[in-house]
Tab-separated table of C-alpha atoms and ligand atoms in Angstrom:
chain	number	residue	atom	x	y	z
E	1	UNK	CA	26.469	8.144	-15.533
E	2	UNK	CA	26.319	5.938	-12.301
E	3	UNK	CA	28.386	3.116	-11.727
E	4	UNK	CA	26.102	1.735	-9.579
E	5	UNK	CA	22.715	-0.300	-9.789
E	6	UNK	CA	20.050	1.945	-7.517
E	7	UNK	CA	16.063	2.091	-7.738
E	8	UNK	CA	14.424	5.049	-6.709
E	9	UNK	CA	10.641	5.360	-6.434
E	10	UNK	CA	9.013	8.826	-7.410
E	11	UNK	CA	5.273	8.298	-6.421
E	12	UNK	CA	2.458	6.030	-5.703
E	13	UNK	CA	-0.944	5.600	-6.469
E	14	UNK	CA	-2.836	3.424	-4.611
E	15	UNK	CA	-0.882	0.002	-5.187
E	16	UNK	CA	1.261	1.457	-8.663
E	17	UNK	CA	4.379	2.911	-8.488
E	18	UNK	CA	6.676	5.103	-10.885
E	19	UNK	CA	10.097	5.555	-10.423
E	20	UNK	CA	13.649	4.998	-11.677
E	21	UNK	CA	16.179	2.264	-11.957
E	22	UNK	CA	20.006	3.860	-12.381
E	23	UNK	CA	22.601	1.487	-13.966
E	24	UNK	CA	25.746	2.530	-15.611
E	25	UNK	CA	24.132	2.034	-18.853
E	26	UNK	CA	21.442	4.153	-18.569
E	27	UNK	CA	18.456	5.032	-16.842
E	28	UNK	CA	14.994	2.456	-16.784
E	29	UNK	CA	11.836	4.301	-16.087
E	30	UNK	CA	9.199	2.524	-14.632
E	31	UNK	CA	7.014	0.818	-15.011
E	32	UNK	CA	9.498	-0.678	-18.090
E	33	UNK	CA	8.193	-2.911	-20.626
E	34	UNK	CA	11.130	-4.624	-22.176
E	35	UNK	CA	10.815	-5.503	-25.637
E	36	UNK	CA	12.008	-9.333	-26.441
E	37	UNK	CA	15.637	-9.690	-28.034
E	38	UNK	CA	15.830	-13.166	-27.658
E	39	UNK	CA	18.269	-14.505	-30.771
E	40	UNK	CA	20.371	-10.648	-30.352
E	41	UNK	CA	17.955	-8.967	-32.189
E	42	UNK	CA	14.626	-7.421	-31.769
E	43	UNK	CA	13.044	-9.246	-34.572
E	44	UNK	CA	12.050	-7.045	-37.433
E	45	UNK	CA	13.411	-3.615	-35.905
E	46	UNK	CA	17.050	-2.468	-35.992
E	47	UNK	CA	18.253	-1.248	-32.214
E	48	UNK	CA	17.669	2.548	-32.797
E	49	UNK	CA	13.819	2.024	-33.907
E	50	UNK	CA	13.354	-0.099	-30.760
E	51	UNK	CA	14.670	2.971	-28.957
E	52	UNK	CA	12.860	5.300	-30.862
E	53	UNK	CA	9.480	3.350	-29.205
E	54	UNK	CA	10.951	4.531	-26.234
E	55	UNK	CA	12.184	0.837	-25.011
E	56	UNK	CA	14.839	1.936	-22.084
E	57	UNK	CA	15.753	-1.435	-21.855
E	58	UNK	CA	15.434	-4.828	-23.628
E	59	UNK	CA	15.606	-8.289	-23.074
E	60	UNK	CA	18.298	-11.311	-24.811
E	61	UNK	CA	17.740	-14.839	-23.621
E	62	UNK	CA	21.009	-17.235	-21.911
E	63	UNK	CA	19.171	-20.743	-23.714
E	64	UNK	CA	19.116	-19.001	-27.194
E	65	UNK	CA	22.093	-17.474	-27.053
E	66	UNK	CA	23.981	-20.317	-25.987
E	67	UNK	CA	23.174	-22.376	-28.200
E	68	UNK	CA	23.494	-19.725	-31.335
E	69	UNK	CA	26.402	-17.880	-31.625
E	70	UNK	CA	27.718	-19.322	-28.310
E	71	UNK	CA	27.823	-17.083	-25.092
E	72	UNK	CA	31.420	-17.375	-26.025
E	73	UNK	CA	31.710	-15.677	-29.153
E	74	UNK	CA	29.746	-13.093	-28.493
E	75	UNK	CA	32.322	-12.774	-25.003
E	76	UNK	CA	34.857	-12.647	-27.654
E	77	UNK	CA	33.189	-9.910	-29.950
E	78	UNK	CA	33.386	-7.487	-26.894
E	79	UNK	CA	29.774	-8.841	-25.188
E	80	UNK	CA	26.014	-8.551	-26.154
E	81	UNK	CA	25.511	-4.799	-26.267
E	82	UNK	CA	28.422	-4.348	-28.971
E	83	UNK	CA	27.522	-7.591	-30.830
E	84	UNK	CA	23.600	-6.012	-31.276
E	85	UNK	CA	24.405	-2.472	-30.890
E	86	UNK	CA	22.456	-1.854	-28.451
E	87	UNK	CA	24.434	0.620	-25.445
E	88	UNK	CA	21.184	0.767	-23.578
E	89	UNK	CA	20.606	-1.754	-20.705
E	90	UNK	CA	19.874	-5.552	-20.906
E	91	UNK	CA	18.182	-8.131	-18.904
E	92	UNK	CA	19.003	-11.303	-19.519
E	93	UNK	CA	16.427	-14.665	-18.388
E	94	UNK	CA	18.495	-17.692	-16.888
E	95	UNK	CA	17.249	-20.112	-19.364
E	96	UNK	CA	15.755	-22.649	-17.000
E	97	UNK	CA	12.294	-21.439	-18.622
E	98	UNK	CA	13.142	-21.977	-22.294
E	99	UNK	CA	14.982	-25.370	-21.692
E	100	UNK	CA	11.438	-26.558	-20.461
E	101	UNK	CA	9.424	-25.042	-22.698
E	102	UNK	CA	11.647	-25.454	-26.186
E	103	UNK	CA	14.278	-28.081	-26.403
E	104	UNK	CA	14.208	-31.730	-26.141
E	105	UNK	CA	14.661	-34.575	-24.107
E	106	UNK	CA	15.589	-32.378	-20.829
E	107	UNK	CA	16.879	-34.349	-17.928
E	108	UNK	CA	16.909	-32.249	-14.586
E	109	UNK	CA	18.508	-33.349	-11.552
E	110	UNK	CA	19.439	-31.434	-8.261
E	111	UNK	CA	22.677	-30.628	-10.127
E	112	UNK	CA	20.892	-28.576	-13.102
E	113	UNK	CA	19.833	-29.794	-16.764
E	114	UNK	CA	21.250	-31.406	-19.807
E	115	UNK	CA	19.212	-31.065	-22.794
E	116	UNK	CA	19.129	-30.920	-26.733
E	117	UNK	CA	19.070	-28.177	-28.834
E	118	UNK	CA	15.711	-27.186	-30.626
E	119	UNK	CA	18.112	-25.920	-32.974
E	120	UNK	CA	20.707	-28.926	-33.920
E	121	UNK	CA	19.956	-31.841	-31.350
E	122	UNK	CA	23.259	-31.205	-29.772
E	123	UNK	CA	23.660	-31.871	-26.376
E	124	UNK	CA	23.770	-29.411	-23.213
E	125	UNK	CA	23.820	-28.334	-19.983
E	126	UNK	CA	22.372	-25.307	-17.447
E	127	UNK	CA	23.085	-24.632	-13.772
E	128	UNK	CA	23.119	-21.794	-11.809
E	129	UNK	CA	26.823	-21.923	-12.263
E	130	UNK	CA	26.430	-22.346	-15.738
E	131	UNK	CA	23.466	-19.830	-16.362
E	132	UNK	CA	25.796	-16.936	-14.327
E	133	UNK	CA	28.742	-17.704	-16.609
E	134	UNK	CA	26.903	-17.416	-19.653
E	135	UNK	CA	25.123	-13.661	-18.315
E	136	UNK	CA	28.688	-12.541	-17.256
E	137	UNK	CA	29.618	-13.392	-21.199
E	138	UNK	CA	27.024	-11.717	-22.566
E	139	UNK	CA	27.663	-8.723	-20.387
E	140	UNK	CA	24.011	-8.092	-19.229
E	141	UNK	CA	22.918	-5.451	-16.784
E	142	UNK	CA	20.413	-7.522	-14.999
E	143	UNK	CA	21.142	-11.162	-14.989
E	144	UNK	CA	18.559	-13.792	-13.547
E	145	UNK	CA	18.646	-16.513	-10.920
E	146	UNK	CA	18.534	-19.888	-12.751
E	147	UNK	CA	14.995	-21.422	-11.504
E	148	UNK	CA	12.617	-24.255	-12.511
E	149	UNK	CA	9.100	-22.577	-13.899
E	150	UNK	CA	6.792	-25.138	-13.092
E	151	UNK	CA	4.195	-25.965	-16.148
E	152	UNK	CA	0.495	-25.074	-14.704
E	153	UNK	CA	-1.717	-26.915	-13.717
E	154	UNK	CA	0.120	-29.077	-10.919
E	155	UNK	CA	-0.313	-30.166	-7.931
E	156	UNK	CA	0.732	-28.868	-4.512
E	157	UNK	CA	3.317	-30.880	-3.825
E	158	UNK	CA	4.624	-30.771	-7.337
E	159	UNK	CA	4.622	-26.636	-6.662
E	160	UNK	CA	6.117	-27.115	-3.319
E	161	UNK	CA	9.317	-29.217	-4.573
E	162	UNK	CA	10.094	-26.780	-7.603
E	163	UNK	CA	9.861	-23.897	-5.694
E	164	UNK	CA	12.183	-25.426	-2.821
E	165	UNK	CA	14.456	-26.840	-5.934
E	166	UNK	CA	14.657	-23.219	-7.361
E	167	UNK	CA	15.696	-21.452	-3.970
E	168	UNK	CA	18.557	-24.206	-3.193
E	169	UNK	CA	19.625	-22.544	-7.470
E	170	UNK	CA	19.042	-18.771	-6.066
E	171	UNK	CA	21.566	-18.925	-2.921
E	172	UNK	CA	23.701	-21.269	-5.580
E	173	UNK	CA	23.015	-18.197	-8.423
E	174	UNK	CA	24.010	-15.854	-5.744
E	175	UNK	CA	27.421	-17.522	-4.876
E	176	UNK	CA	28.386	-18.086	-8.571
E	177	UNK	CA	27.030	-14.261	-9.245
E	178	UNK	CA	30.079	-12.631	-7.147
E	179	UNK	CA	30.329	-9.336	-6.034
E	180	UNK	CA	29.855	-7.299	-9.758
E	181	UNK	CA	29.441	-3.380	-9.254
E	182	UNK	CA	27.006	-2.141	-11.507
E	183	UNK	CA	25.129	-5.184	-12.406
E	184	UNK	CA	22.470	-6.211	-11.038
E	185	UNK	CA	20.987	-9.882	-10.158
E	186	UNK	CA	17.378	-10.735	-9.896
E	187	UNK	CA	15.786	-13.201	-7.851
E	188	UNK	CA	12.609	-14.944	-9.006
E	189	UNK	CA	9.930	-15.943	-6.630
E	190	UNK	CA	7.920	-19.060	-6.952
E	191	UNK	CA	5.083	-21.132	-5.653
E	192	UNK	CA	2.710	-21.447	-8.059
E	193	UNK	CA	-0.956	-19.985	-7.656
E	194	UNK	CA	-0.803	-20.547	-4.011
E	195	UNK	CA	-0.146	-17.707	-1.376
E	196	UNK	CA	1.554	-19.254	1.507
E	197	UNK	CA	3.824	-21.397	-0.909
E	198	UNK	CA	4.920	-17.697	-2.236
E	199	UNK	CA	5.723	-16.192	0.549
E	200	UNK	CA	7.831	-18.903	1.602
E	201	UNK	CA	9.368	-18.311	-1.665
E	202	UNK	CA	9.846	-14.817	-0.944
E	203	UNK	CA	11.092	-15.152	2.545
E	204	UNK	CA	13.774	-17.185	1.144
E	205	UNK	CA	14.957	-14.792	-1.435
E	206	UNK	CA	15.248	-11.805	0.919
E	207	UNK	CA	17.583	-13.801	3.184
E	208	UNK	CA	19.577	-14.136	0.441
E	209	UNK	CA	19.501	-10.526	-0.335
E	210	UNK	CA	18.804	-9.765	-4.285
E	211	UNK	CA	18.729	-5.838	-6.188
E	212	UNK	CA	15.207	-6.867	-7.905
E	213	UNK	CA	12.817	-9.276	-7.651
E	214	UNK	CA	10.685	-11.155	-9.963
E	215	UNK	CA	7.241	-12.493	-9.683
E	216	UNK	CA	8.289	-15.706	-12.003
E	217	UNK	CA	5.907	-18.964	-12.768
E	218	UNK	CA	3.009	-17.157	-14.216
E	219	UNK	CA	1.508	-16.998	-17.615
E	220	UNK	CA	1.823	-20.205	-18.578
E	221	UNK	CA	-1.423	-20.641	-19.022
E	222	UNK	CA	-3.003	-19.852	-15.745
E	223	UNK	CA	-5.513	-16.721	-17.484
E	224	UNK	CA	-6.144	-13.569	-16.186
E	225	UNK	CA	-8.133	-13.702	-13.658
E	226	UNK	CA	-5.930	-16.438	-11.609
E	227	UNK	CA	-2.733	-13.997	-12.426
E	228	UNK	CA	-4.013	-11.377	-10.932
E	229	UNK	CA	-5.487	-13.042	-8.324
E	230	UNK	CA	-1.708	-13.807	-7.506
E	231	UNK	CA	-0.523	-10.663	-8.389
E	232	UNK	CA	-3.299	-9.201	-5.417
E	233	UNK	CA	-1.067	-10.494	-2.966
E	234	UNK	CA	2.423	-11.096	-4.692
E	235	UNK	CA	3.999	-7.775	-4.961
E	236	UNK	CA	3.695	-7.469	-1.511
E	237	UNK	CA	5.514	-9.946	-0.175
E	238	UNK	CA	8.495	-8.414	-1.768
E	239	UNK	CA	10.799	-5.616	-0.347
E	240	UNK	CA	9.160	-2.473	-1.467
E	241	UNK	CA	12.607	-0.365	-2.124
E	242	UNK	CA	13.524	-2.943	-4.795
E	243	UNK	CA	12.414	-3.468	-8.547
E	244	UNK	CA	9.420	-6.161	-8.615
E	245	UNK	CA	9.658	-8.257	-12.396
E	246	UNK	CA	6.394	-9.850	-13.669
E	247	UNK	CA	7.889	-12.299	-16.080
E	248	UNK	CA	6.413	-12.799	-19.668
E	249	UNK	CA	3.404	-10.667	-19.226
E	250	UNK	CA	1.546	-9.778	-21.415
E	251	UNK	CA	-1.592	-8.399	-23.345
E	252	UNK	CA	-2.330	-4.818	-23.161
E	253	UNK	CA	-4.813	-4.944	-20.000
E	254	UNK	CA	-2.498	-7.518	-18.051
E	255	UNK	CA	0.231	-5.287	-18.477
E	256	UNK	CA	-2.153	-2.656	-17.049
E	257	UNK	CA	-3.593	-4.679	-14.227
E	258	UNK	CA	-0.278	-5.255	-13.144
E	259	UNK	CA	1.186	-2.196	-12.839
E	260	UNK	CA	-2.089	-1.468	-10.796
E	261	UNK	CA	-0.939	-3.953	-8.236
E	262	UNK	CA	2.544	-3.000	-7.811
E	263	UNK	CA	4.436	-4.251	-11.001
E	264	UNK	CA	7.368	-2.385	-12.443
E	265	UNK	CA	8.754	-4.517	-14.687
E	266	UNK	CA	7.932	-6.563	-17.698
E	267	UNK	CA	8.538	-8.699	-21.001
E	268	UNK	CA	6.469	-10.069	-23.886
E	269	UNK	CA	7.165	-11.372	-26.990
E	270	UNK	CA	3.315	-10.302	-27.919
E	271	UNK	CA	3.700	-7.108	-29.574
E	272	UNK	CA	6.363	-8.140	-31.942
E	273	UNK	CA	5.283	-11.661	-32.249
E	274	UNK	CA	2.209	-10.598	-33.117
E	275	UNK	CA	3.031	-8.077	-35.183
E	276	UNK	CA	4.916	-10.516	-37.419
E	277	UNK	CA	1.270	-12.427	-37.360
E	278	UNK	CA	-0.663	-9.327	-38.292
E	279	UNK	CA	-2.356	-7.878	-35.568
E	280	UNK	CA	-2.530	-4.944	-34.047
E	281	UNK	CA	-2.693	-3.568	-31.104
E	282	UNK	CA	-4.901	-0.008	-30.614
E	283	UNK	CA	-6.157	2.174	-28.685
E	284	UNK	CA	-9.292	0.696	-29.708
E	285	UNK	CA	-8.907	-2.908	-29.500
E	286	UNK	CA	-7.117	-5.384	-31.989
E	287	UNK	CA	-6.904	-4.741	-35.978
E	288	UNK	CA	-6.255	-8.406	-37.358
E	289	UNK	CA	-4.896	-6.574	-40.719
E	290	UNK	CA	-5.463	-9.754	-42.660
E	291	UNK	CA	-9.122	-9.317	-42.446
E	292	UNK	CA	-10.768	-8.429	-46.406
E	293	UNK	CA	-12.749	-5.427	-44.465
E	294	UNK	CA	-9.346	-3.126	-44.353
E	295	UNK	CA	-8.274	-3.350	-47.811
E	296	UNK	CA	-9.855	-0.664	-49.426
E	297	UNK	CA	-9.327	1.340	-46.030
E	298	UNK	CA	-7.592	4.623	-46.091
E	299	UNK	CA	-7.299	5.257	-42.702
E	300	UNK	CA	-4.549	4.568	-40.637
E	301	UNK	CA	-4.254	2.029	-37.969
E	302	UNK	CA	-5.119	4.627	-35.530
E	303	UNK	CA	-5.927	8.533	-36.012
E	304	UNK	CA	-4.162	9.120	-32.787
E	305	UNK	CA	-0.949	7.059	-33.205
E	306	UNK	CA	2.718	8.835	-33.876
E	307	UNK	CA	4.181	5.877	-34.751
E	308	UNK	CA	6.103	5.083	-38.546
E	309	UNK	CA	2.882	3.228	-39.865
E	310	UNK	CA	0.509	5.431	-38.337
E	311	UNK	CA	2.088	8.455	-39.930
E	312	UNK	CA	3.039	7.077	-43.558
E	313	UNK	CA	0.479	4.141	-44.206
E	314	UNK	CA	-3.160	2.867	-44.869
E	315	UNK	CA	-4.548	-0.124	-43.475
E	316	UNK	CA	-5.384	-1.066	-47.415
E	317	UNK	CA	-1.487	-1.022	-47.105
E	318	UNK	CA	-0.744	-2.749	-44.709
E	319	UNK	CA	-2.877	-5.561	-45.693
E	320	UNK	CA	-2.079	-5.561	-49.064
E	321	UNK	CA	1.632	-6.109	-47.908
E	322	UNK	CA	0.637	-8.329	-45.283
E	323	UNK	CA	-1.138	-10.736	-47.724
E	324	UNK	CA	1.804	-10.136	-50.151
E	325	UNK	CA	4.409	-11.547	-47.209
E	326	UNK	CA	6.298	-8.087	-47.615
E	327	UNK	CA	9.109	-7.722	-45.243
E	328	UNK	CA	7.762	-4.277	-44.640
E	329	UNK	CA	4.698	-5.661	-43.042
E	330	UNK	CA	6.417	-7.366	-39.992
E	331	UNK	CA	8.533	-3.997	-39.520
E	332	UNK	CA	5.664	-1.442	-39.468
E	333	UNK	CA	3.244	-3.751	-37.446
E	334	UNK	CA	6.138	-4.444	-35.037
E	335	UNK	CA	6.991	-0.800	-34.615
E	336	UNK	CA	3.509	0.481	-34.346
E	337	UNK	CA	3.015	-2.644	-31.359
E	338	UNK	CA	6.444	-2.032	-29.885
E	339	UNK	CA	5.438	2.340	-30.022
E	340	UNK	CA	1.870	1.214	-28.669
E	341	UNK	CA	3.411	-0.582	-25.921
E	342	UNK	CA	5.629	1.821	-24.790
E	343	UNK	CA	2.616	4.504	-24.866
E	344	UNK	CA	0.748	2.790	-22.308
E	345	UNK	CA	3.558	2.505	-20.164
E	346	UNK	CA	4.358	6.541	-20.586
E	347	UNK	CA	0.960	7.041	-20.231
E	348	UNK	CA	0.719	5.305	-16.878
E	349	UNK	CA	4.008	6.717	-15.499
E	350	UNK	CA	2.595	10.217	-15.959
E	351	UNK	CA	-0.309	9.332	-14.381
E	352	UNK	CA	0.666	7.583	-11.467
E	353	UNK	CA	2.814	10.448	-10.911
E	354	UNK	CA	-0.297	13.032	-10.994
E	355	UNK	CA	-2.026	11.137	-8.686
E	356	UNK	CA	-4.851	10.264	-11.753
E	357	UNK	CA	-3.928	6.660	-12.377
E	358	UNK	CA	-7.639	5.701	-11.875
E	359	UNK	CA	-8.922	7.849	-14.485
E	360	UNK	CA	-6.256	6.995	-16.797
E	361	UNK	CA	-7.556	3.084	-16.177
E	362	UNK	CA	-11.424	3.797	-16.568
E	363	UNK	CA	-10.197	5.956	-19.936
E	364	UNK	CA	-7.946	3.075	-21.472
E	365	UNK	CA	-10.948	0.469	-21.076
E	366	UNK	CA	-13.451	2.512	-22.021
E	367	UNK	CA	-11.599	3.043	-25.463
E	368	UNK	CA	-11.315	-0.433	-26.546
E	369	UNK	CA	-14.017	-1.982	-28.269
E	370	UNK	CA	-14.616	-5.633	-27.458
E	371	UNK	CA	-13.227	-8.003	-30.338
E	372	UNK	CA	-11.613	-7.109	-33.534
E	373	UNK	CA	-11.949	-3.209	-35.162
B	1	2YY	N1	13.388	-17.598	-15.553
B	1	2YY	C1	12.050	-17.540	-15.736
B	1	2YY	N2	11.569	-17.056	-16.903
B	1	2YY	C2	10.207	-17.018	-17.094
B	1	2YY	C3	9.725	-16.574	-18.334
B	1	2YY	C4	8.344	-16.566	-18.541
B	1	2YY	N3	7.617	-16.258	-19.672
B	1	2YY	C5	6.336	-16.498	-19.303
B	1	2YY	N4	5.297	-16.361	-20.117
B	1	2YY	C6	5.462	-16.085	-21.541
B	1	2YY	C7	4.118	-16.321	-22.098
B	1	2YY	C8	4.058	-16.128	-23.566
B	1	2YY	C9	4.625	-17.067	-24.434
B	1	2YY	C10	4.482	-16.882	-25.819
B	1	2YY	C11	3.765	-15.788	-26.301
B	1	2YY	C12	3.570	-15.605	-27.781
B	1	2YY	O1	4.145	-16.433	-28.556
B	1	2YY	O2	2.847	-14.629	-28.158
B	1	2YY	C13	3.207	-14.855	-25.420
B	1	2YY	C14	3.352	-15.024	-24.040
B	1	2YY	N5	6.209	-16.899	-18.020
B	1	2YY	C15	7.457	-16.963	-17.516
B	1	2YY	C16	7.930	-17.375	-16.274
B	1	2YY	C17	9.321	-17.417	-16.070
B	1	2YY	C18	9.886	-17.899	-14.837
B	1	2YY	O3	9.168	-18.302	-13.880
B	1	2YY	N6	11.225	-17.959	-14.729
């Protein structure tokens, strides 16, 4: 296994790309969807079912951690991948996004942020310094910059001053990062929905030299159509020989649209979110499982599916455990979502590589129905 942190690209297709990401923990194929890990654990699947999806890689979150079991204990407990055992490789997100979007009274200066905890209302405190100490505890392969995500709408000087704010915290994440064979450290680009604001952004994190980048301060809220209206230009302005990180994305056809403009990285908490919420994703569209219509239904989720719950159970099952608030129900619609996921991503990797990525996109749209099946 390498010691080193390389990406090697395999083939194109048009704008998407398949390749390979080496790090001393394994191997990431991409395009990668990461499953979510944020609290150590994949919620509702123990580690070897979330590799048994296929998942080369997952994600843990600095703000969560931090605040529950403390970076520090798990440092003590021999790092992340023992404490969750999980040997595979782990990104980890800086926590500057969660601080704005879950704790409490947040005050952010030039310095960094002090908060409290959604958990206990205890007070504390994020920089870039801080944010890199906590990833080095945990032990992650890939460690983000600590940035500011901007809530959307704003204005353009409200984008502007974030996104200069967040590239004084990359060259300071860079400096507190060190010189750490193996592991890798992300930059994340900003500049909300507008173009010349991200390549600015972009310009700035090359001259500080990064082994991926992200495309960071979408989906929150923006929609589709405004994401990828970004994501037409976005991917560009990054170095092509380096990994390119859509953050928090997404829904089975953004995931897709993505990777059609040059993505090769993501995360959602969707598929195992929503599998703890019932729904399904399909080749076929949704399957809300709650719905009266799939009780007496024999069938599987879908015909075509491999998966635990495709193989072993009904839809009358898994609604009837649904509706009874079964444990079960959260673990085999979180499998079959997290196996689902992963399928696309296989699917498109193959293509890409055979040149057929087009006809593997008309094919997975013209499958799914519009609105619940
Ligand atoms: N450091 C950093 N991290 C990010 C995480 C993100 N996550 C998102 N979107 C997640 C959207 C999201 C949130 C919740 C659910 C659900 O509950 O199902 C689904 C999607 N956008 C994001 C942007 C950033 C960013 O710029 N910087």
């Amino acid at each position: 296994m390498t010691q080193r942190f390389s990406f090697d690209l395999h083939a194109t297709d048009g704008k998407a790309r398949t390749g390979a990401i080496s790090t001393p923990r394994g191997v990431i194929r991409t395009p990668a969807f990461m499953p979510v890990g944020t609290a150590a654990t994949v919620k509702a699947m123990l580690p070897e079912s979330v590799a048994a999806t296929g998942a080369d890689i997952l994600l843990g979150n600095t703000y969560h951690l931090m605040l529950r079991p403390t970076a520090e204990r798990i440092a003590r407990l021999g790092g992340l991948h023992k404490f969750m055992n999980w040997d595979k490789p782990i990104l980890t997100d800086s926590g500057g996004f969660q601080v704005m979007s879950l704790a409490g009274l947040r005050k952010l200066t030039e310095e960094g942020v002090t908060f409290k905890s959604h958990i206990d209302g205890s007070r504390h405190h994020l920089s870039p310094e801080r944010s890199m100490e906590i990833q080095a505890l945990l032990g992650s392969d890939i460690v983000m910059c600590f940035d500011e995500c901007p809530a959307l709408p704003a204005d353009r000087d409200r984008i502007k001053s974030s996104m200069d704010l967040s590239m004084r915290w990359a060259q300071r994440s860079r400096d507190a990062f060190g010189d750490r064979p193996g592991h890798a450290l992300f930059g994340i680009q900003q500049g909300g929905l507008e173009q010349d604001l991200r390549e600015e952004s972009a310009q700035a994190l090359q001259a500080i030299g990064f082994d991926g980048y992200a495309v960071g301060g979408l989906a929150v809220g923006e929609g589709q159509e405004a994401m990828f209206g970004v994501l037409d230009y976005a991917p560009d302005q990054l170095p092509v020989d380096k990994p390119r990180y859509l953050m928090g994305v997404g829904k089975p056809d953004d995931i897709v649209g993505a990777v059609k403009r040059g993505i090769d990285m993501m995360d959602c908490v969707l598929p195992s979110r929503s599998g703890r919420t019932g729904q399904a994703f399909t080749r076929h569209g949704v399957v809300n499982i709650k719905n009266a219509r799939h009780q007496d239904d024999p069938r599987p989720l879908d015909e075509a599916c491999t998966c635990p719950a495709c193989r072993g159970y009904s839809r009358a099952y898994l609604h009837h455990v649904f509706r009874a608030n079964e444990m079960i129900s959260g673990m085999l619609l979180t499998w079959h979502n997290l196996h689902y996921f992963q399928q696309i991503m296989a699917g498109m990797r193959d293509a890409i590589s055979a040149g057929t990525f087009a006809a593997w996109e008309a094919d997975f749209h013209a499958l799914r129905a519009q609105g619940d099946i």
